[in-house]
Structure formats: C-alpha cells, structure tokens
Short mmCIF file of C-alpha atoms in Angstrom, two decimals:
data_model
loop_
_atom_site.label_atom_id
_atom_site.label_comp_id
_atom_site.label_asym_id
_atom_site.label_seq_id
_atom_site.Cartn_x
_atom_site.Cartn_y
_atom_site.Cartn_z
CA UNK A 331 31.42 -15.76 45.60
CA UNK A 332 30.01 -16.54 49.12
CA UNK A 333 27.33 -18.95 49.05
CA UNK A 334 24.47 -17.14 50.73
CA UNK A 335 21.07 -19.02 52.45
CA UNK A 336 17.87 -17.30 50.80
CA UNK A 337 14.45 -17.60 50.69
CA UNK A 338 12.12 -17.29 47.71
CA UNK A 339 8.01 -16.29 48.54
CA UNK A 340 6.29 -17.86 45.31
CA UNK A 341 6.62 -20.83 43.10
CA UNK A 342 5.50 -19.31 39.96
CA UNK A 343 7.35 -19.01 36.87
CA UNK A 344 9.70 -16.00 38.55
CA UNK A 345 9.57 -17.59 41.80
CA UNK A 346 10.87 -21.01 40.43
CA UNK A 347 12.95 -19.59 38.19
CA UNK A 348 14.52 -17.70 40.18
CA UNK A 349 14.93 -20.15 43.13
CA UNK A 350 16.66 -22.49 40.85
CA UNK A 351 18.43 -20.88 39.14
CA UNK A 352 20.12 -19.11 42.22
CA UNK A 353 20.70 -22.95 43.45
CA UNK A 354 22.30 -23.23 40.62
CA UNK A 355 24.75 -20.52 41.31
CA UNK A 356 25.55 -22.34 44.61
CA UNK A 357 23.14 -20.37 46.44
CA UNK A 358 21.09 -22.23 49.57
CA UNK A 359 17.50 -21.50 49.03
CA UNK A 360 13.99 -22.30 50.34
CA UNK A 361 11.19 -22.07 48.26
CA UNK A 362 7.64 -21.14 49.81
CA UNK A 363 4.22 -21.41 48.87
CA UNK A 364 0.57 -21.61 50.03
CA UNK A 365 -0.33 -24.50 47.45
CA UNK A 366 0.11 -27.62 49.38
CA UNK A 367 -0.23 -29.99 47.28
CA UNK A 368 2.15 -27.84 44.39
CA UNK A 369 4.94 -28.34 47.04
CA UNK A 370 4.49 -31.75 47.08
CA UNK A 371 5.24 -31.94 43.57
CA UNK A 372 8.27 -29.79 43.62
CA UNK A 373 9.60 -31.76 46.54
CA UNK A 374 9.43 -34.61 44.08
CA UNK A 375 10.68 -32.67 41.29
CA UNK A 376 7.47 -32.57 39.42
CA UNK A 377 7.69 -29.21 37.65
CA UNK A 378 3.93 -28.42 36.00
CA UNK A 379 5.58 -25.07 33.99
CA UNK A 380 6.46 -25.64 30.67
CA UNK A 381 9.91 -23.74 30.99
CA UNK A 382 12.88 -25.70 28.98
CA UNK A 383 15.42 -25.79 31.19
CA UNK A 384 13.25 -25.61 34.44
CA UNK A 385 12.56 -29.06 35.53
CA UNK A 386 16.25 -30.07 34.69
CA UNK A 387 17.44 -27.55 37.10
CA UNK A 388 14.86 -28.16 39.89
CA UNK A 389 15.86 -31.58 40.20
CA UNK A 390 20.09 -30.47 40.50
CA UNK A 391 19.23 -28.37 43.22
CA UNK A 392 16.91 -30.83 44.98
CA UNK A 393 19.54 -33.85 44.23
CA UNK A 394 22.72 -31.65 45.70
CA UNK A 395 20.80 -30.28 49.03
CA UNK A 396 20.93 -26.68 47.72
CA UNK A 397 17.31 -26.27 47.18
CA UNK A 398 13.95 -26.97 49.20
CA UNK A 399 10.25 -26.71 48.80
CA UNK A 400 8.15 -25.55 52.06
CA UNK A 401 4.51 -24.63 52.60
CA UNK A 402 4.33 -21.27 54.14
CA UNK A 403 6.62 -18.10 53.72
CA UNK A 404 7.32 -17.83 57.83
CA UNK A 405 8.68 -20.98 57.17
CA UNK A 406 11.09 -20.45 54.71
CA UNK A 407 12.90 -17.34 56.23
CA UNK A 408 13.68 -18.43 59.52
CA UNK A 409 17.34 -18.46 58.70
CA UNK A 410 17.50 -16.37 55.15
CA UNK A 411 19.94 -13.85 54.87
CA UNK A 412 17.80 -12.94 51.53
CA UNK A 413 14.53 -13.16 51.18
CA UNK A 414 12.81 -12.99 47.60
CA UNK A 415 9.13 -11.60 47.12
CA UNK A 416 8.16 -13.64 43.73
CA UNK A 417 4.42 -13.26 44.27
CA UNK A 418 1.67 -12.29 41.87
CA UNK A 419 0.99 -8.46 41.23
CA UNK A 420 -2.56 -8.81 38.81
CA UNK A 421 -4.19 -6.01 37.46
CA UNK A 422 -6.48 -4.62 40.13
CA UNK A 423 -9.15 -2.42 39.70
CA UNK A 424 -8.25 0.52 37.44
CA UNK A 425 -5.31 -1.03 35.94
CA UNK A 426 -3.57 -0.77 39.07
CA UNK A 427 -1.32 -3.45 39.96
CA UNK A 428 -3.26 -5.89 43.18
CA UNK A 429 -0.54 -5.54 46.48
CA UNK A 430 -2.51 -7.72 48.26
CA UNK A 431 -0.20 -10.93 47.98
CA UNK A 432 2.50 -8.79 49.01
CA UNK A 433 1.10 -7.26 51.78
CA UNK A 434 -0.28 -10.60 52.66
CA UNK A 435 3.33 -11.99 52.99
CA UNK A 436 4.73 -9.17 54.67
CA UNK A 437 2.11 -9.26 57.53
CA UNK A 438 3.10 -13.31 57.61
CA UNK A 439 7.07 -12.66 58.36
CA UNK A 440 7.28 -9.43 59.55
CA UNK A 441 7.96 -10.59 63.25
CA UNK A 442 10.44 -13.55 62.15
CA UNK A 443 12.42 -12.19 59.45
CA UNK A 444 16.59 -12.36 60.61
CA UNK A 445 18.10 -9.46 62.19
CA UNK A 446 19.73 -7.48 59.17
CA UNK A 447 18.15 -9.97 56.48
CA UNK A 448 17.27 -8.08 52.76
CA UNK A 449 14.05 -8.75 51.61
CA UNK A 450 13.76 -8.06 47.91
CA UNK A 451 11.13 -7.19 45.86
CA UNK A 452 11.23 -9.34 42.87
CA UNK A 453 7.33 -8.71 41.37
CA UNK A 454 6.76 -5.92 39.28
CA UNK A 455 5.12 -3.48 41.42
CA UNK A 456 4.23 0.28 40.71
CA UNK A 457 6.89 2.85 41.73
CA UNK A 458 7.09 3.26 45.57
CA UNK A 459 6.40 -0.09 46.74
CA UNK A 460 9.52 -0.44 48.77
CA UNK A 461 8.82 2.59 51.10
CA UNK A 462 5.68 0.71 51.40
CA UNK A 463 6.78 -2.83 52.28
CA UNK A 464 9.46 -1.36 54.56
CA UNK A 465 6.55 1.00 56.11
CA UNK A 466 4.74 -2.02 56.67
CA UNK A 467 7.67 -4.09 57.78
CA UNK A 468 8.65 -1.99 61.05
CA UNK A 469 12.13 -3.47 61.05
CA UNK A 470 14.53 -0.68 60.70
CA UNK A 471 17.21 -3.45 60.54
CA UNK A 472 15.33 -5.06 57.29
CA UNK A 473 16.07 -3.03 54.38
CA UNK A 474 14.12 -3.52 51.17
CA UNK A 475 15.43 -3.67 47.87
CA UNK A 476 14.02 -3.57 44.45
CA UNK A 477 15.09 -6.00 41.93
CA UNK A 478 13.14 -6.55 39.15
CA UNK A 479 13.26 -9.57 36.82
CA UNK A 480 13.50 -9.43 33.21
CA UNK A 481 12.08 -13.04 32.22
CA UNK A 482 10.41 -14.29 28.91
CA UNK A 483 8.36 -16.79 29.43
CA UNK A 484 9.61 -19.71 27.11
CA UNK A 485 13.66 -18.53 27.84
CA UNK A 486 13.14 -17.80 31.16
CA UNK A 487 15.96 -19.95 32.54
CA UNK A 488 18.12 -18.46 29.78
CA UNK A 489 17.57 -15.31 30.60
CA UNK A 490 18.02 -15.56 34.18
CA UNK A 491 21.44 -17.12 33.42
CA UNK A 492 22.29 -14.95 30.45
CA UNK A 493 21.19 -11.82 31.86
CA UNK A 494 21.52 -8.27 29.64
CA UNK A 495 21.72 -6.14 32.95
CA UNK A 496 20.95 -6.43 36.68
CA UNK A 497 18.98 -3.84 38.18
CA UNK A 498 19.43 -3.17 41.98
CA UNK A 499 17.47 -0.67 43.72
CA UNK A 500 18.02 0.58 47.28
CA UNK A 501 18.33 3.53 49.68
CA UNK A 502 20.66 1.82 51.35
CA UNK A 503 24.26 0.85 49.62
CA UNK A 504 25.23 -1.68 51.43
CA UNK A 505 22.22 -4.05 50.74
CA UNK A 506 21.97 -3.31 47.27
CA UNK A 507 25.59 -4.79 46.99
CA UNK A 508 24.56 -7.48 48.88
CA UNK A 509 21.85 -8.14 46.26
CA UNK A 510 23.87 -7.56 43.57
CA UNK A 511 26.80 -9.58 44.88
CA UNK A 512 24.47 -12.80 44.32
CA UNK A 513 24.59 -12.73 40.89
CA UNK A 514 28.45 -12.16 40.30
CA UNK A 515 29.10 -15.50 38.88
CA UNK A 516 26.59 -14.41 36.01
CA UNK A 517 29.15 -11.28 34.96
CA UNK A 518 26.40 -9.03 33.87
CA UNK A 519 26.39 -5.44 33.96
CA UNK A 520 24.93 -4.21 36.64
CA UNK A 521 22.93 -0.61 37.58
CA UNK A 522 22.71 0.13 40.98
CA UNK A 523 20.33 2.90 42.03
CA UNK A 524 17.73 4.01 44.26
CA UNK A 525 14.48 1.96 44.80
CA UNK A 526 12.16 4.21 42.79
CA UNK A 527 14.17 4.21 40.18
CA UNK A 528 14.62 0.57 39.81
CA UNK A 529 11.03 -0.13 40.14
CA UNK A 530 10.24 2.28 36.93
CA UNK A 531 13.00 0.16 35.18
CA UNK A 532 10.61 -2.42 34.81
CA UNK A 533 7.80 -0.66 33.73
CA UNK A 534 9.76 1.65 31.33
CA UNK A 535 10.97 -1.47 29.33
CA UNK A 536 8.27 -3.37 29.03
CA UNK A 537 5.99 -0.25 28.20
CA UNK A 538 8.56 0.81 25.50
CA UNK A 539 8.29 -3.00 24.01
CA UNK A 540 4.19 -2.98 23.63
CA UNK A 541 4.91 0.66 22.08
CA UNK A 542 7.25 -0.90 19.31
CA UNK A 543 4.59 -4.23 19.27
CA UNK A 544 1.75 -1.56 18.69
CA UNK A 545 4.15 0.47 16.56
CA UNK A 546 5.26 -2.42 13.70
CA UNK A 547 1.17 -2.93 13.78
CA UNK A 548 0.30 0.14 12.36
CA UNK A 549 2.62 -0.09 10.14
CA UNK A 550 1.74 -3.34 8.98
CA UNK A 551 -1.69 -1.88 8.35
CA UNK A 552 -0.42 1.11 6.68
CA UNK A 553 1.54 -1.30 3.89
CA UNK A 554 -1.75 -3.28 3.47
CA UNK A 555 -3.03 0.12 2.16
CA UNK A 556 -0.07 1.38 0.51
CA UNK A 557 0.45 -1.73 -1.28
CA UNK A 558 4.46 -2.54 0.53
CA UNK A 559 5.31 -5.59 2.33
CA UNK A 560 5.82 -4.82 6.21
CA UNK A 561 8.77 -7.67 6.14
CA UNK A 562 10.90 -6.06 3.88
CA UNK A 563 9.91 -2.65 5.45
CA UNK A 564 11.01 -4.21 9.47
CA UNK A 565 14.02 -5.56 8.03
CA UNK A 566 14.73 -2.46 6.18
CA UNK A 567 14.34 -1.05 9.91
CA UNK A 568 15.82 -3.20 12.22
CA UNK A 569 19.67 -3.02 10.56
CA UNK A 570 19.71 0.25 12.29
CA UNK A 571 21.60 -0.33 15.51
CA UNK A 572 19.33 2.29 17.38
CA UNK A 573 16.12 0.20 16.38
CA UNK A 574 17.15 -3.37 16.06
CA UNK A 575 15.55 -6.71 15.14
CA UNK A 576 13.83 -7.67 18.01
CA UNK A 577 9.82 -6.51 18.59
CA UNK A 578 9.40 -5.82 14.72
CA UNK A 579 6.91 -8.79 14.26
CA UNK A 580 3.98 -7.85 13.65
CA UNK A 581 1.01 -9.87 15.21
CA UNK A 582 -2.59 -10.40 16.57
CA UNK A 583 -1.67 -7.89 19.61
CA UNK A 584 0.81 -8.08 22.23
CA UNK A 585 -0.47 -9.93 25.58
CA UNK A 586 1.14 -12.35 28.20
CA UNK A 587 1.23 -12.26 31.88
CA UNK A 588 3.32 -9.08 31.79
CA UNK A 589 3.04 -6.35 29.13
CA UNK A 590 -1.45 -5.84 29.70
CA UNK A 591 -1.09 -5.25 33.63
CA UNK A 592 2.30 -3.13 33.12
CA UNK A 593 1.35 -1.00 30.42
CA UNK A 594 -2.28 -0.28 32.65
CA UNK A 595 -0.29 0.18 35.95
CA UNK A 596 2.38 2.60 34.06
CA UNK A 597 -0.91 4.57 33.16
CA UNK A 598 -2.39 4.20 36.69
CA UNK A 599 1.05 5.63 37.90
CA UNK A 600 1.58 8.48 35.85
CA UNK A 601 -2.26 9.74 36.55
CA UNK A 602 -1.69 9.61 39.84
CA UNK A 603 1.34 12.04 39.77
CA UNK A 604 -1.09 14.23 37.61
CA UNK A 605 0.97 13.23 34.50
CA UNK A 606 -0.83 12.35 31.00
CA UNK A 607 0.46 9.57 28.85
CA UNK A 608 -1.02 9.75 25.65
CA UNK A 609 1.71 7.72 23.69
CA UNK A 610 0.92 4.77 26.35
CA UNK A 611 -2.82 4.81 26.40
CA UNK A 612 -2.25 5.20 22.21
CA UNK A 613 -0.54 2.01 22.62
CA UNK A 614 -3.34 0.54 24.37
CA UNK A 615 -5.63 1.19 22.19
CA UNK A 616 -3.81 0.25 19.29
CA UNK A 617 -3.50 -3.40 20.67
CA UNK A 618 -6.85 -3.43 21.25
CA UNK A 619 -8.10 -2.38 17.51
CA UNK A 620 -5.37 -4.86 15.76
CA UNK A 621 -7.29 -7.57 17.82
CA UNK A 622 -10.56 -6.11 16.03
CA UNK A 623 -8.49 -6.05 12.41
CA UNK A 624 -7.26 -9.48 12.98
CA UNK A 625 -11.17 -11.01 13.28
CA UNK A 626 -12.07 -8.10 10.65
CA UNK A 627 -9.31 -10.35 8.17
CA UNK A 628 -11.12 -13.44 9.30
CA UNK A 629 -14.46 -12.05 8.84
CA UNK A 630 -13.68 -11.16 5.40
CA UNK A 631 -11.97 -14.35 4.58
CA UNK A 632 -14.75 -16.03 5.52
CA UNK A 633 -17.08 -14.50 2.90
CA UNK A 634 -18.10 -11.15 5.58
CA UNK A 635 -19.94 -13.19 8.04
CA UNK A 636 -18.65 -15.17 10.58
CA UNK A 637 -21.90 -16.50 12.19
CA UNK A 638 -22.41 -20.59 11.58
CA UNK A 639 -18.93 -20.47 9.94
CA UNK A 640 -16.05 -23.24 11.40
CA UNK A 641 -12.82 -21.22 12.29
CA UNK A 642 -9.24 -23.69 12.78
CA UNK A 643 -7.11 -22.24 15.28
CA UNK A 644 -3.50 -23.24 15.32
CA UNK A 645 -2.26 -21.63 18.81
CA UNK A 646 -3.76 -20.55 21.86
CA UNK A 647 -1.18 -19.64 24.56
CA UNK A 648 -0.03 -16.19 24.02
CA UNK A 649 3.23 -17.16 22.28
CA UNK A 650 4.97 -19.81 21.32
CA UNK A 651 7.11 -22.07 23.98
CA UNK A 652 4.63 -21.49 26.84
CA UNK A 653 1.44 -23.23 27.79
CA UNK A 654 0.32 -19.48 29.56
CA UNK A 655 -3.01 -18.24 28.50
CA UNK A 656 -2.78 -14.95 30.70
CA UNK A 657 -4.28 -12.35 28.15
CA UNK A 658 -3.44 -14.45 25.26
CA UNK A 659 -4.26 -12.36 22.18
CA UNK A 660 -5.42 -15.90 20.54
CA UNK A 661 -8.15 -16.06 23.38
CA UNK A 662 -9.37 -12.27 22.86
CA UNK A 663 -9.72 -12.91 18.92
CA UNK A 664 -11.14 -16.14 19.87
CA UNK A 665 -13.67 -13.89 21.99
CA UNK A 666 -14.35 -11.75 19.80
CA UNK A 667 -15.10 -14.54 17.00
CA UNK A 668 -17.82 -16.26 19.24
CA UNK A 669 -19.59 -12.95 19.84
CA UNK A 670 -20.22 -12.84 15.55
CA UNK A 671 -21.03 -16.46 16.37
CA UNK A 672 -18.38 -18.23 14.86
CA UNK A 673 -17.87 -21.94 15.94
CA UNK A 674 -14.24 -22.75 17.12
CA UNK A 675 -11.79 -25.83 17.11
CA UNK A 676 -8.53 -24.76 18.20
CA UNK A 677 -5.22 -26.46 19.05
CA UNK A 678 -1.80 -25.71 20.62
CA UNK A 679 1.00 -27.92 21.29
CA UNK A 680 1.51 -26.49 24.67
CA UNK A 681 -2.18 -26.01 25.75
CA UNK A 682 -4.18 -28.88 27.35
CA UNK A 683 -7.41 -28.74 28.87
CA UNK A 684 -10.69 -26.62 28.14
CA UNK A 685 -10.96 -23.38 27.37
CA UNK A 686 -14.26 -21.42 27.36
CA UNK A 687 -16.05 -21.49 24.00
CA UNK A 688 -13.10 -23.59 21.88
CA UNK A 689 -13.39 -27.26 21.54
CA UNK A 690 -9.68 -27.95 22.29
CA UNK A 691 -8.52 -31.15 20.05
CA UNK A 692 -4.78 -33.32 20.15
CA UNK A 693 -3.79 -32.39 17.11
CA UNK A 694 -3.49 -29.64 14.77
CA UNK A 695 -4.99 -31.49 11.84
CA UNK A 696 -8.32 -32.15 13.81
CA UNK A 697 -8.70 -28.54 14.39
CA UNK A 698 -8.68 -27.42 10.52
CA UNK A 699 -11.11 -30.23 9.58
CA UNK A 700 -13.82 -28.93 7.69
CA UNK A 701 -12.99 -25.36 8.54
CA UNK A 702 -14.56 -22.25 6.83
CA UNK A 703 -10.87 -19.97 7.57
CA UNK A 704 -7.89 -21.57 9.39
CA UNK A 705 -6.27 -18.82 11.61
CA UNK A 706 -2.91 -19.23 12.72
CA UNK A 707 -2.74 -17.24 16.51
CA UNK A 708 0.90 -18.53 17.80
CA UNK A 709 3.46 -18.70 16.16
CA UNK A 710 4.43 -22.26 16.97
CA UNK A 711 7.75 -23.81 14.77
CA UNK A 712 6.05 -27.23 13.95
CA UNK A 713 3.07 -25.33 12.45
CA UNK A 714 5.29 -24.65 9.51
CA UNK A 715 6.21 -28.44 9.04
CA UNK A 716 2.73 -29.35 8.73
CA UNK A 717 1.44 -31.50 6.06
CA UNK A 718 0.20 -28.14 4.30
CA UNK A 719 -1.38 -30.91 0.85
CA UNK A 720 -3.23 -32.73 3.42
CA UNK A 721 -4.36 -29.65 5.33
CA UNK A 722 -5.58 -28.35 1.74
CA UNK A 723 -7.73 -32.03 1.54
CA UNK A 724 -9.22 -31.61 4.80
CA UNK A 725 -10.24 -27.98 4.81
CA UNK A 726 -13.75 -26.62 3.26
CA UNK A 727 -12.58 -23.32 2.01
CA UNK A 728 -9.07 -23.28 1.49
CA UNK A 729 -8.15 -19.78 2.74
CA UNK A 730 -5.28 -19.38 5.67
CA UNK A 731 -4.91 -16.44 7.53
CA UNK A 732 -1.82 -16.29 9.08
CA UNK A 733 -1.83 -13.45 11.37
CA UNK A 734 1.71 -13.88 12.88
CA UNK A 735 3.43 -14.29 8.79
CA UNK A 736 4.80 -17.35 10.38
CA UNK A 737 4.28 -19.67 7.08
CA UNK A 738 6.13 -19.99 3.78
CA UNK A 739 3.38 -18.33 1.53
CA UNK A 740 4.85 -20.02 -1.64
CA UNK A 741 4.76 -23.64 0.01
CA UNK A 742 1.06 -23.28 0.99
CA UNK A 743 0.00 -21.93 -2.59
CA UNK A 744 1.60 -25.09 -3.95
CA UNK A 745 -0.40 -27.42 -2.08
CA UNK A 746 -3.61 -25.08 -3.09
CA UNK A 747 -3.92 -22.91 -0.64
CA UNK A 748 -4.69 -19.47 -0.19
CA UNK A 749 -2.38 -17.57 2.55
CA UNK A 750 -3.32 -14.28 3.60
CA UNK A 751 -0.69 -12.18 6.32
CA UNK A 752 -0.62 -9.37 7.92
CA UNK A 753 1.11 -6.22 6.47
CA UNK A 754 1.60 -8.29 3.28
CA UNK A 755 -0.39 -9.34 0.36
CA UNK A 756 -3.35 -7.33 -1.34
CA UNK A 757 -4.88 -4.62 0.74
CA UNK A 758 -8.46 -5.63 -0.19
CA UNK A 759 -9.49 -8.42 1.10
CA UNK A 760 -12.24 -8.96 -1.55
CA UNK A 761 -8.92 -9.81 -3.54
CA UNK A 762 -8.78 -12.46 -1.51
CA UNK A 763 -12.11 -13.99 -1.68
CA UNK A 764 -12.05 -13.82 -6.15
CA UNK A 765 -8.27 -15.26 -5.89
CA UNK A 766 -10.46 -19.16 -4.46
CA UNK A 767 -13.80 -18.07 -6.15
#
C-alpha cells in the first residue's frame, strides 16, 4: 500500500476518528479545525471524546510524525493528495441536513487545493451533494467523491478498523480507486459506485435501523397487551439469518447524533423528488410516541401524577459508552417529565456537567436517594452491578422502571424491589402499583 499525504476538515468524532485511524494505516495526515484552543489539545494529545481506543491512537500518530493538528482547513491541504470533509451536517430547517460548514470549507480551499487532489465527502449529506461541492469547487482537475462513514459512537475506532463494507462513490473511476485504495490494508469489501448512489447508502441504512428500533417498539407494546414477553419474542426473531440479533432491543426511542437528522433529511429528500414516505415518517412518529409511553410507565409508577414527585435517572447520554447528549432519548423523557413537573436527579458515568432541568450528581446512588420512581434511560453495564439492597434502603417507593430491560428482574425483587420493563411484565400498570401497595 502506498502511503498517501491527506488532509482531514474536522476534529469531531468522524473527523478524529478517521484521521487517526488512517495514521494508523501509515497514512500522512493533517488534521484541521477552527477551534483553536481544541488543537492545542490534540497537539498535546489531549483527546476530550470519550472513544476507547481514540486517545491511544492519537498519541501513535502524533509520537511517529504521521499525524498533525492545524488551525484552519487552507492550511492543512496545501500538499494533500486527499482531502477529507468530516464536518458537521445538523438538521436545518425542515429536517434538511445544514451545508453550511461544507460550503464554508469549500469557499476556504477552493483556490489552494493540489492539482488533481480528491476531496471526499465524508459527512452524511443528502443525495447530490457532490455535484454540488464540485459545482462550487470550479476545479475540473478536483474530483469529488462520496464516502460515507459507518461509525457507532462508543466502537467507533473498531469500526473504522473492522469495517463491514467500504462505500466509494464517484463519477469518475479513477478517484474512487484512489479512495478506495486507502483502506486496502483493512481487507473489507468494498462497493464502488456512482456518487448519488453512495450518498443514499448512508441514509438507506441508518433509516432502515430506526425502522427496526421503531419496529421491536411496537412490538414491545403489543406483548404488554397481549400478555408475551418481547425478549423471548426478539430472540425468537433474530435466529433468522434475514433478521438477525442486532436492533431488536427495545428502548426509550432511538436518538444520537445520527439516526434524528438522517431519518428527517431522508424525508426532506424524498419530498423533494415528489416521493411520499409513509413507512419513514411512521417511524418518526413511532419514536416520538414510545418517548410519550416511556413517561406514561413512569407516570403510572409513580401513583398517575408526576408533579412534586422525585424521579432517579440512571443514564443520560443517548447510549451507553459515549458521553454524547445529541438527541438523547434520556433528555426528551427527561423533558417531557419536567413539563408534568416532576423533579429530577440524574446520573451517567460518562456525562459531566449541567444539563438543563436535572441536578446532575457523581454517583448513581445519590441520584435514587429518596426517589418517588427510579428510571433507568442508558443502558450502562455497571448499572447492573449496583448495590440493588442498598438502592432498595435508600429509595422512597421502591418501584424501578427499567425502560432499556437492562436489569436482572429476579435480583432486584430479592433485594425488595419492584422492576417494571418494557414489553415484559403485566400489561396494566395498576398491577404494578397493588404488587408495593
């Protein structure tokens, strides 16, 4: 594998990621990025993301000379053969995904960018946005590619590394293979397409994950009224190779930094072609209500009023192994608790710092203190070593609503606790309130 010199626009958790990870591979690469004081850090191999793997790799790139932190993207391409657009891509107005950081850095390097560099478009952006950057470039020797990433927070590094496929999109073969070619140490199957079709890849899978999220949610409410046990039922399901284990948990909604703005700007896209996407906005709206069935549980649990009452949270990030709070379904239950005037101690081993309307405490036994419910948001592993007797001592009602059927349900009735899941247990929750009465 040649070793090739490439840039990366953004140090965020695909930006970083992928800058060293590619260092890893043997790969020269600058990182960019408008936060001044952020490269800094990185240039002392302070890594703020909590990413396991991240920091340690980082540091290896900054120790052997294969990786560098700059302020300012004009900077960083001077000399790139490849240059990576890792930049944010919000939810605009609409749903539609925000360009503007895109466009921002284009108008920044257009004039310096390498004869016959490839600048790649590594942000998910709608279908369509390559024509547009290389519109906007004027460089008929620059061609743009589409590659998207495919990146959990939490295993991001992993993932990078351990790839299921590569996705390269281009109108033009030759940089495509040029793209592709930097990940041939990784030996991961690879599609090569067009640009348009590379950029729906994205979309497409992670709009066809929230559908199964959604999905295993209403059926975890229908077996709350039939009287089955949505564990038994998902396993029952995911032993069928077509289906498979993976996105058959059900939850408090599906959230994150990705899967909200995607499953909006899949909408935005379709509706602009003139084509209607009921199964995705159905998705959408099923997240949504299990959000309102997770605080109706709560509600209930909590004798069917919520106002005055003390509610434990045990998680706040949007899942566990990441301190990201991006659309955290934890924070819009949380939201939606406040408004019935609930009063709200939460804590999350990766979550430090306030957070609007929670008092935020160090440990998880200070946030169940004299709680009304305890609600467990994130499905964090130590939360089922806790010291479940002592929880049971500290707690004023001793009712647990467990909302991602993280915990051992036997183990917590032991220690004299009620646990109530989702898609499990009785289907009236009055059961629930004359099971402690």
């Amino acid at each position: 594998m040649f070793a090739r010199r490439i840039a990366v626009v953004g140090t965020g958790y695909v930006g970083l990621t992928t800058g060293a990870c590619l260092a890893s591979l043997g790969h020269r690469v600058v990182c960019a990025d408008v936060d001044v004081a952020k490269v800094h850090r990185l240039r002392a191999g302070h890594v703020s993301i909590l990413e396991p793997g991240l920091s340690e790799l980082v540091n290896e790139g900054l120790a052997a000379g294969r990786l560098e932190f700059v302020v300012g993207a004009a900077q960083a391409v001077v000399d790139a053969e490849v240059v990576f657009l890792c930049v944010p891509t919000p939810m605009g107005a609409g749903g539609a995904a925000d360009l503007a950081a895109v466009e921002s850095v284009i108008a920044e390097v257009r004039t310096v960018l390498p004869v016959g560099c490839v600048v790649v478009n590594k942000s998910t952006v709608p279908v369509g946005t390559a024509a547009r950057v290389s519109a906007l470039l004027k460089r008929k020797d620059v061609p743009v590619v589409s590659n998207p990433e495919f990146l959990r927070e939490g295993t991001a590094v992993r993932d990078f590394l351990n790839p299921d496929r590569i996705v390269v999109g281009c109108d033009t073969q030759d940089a495509a293979e040029r793209v592709a070619a930097l990940y041939a140490r990784l030996g991961a199957p690879t599609v090569l397409t067009d640009a348009a079709s590379a950029e729906l890849v994205k979309y497409a899978a992670n709009c066809f994950l929230a559908m199964k999220l959604s999905y295993v949610n209403a059926i975890a409410e229908l077996c709350e009224r039939l009287g089955a046990d949505v564990a038994d039922v998902t396993e029952g399901m995911g032993y069928d190779r077509r289906i498979g284990q993976s996105f058959l948990q059900p939850g408090p909604g599906w959230g994150g930094s990705c899967l909200p703005k995607d499953t909006h700007a899949l909408v935005q896209v379709a509706g602009a072609v003139g084509f209607d996407f009921p199964l995705l906005t159905a998705t959408i709206d099923t997240n949504t209500r299990q959000r309102e069935r997770v605080v109706s549980k709560i509600r209930h649990a909590a004798g069917g009023r919520l106002r005055g009452k003390r509610i434990g949270l045990l998680g706040l990030a949007f899942k566990a192994g990441t301190d990201d709070l991006r659309d955290s379904p934890a924070l819009a239950v949380a939201e939606l608790l406040l408004a019935e005037g609930a009063e709200l101690t939460g804590y999350d081993p990766g979550v430090r710092g306030e957070v609007p309307g929670v008092r935020v405490v160090d440990d998880a036994y200070a946030a169940v203190k004299g709680a009304d419910v305890v609600a467990l948001l994130t499905e964090w592993p130590e939360f089922r070593c806790l010291d479940w007797s002592r929880v049971a001592e500290l707690v004023d009602s001793p009712l647990v609503v467990d909302t991602r059927n993280h915990l051992d349900p036997d183990a917590l009735q032991r220690c004299g606790l009620t646990w109530w899941g989702v898609g499990r247990g009785p289907a009236n929750p009055l059961q629930v309130l004359a099971a402690v009465v």
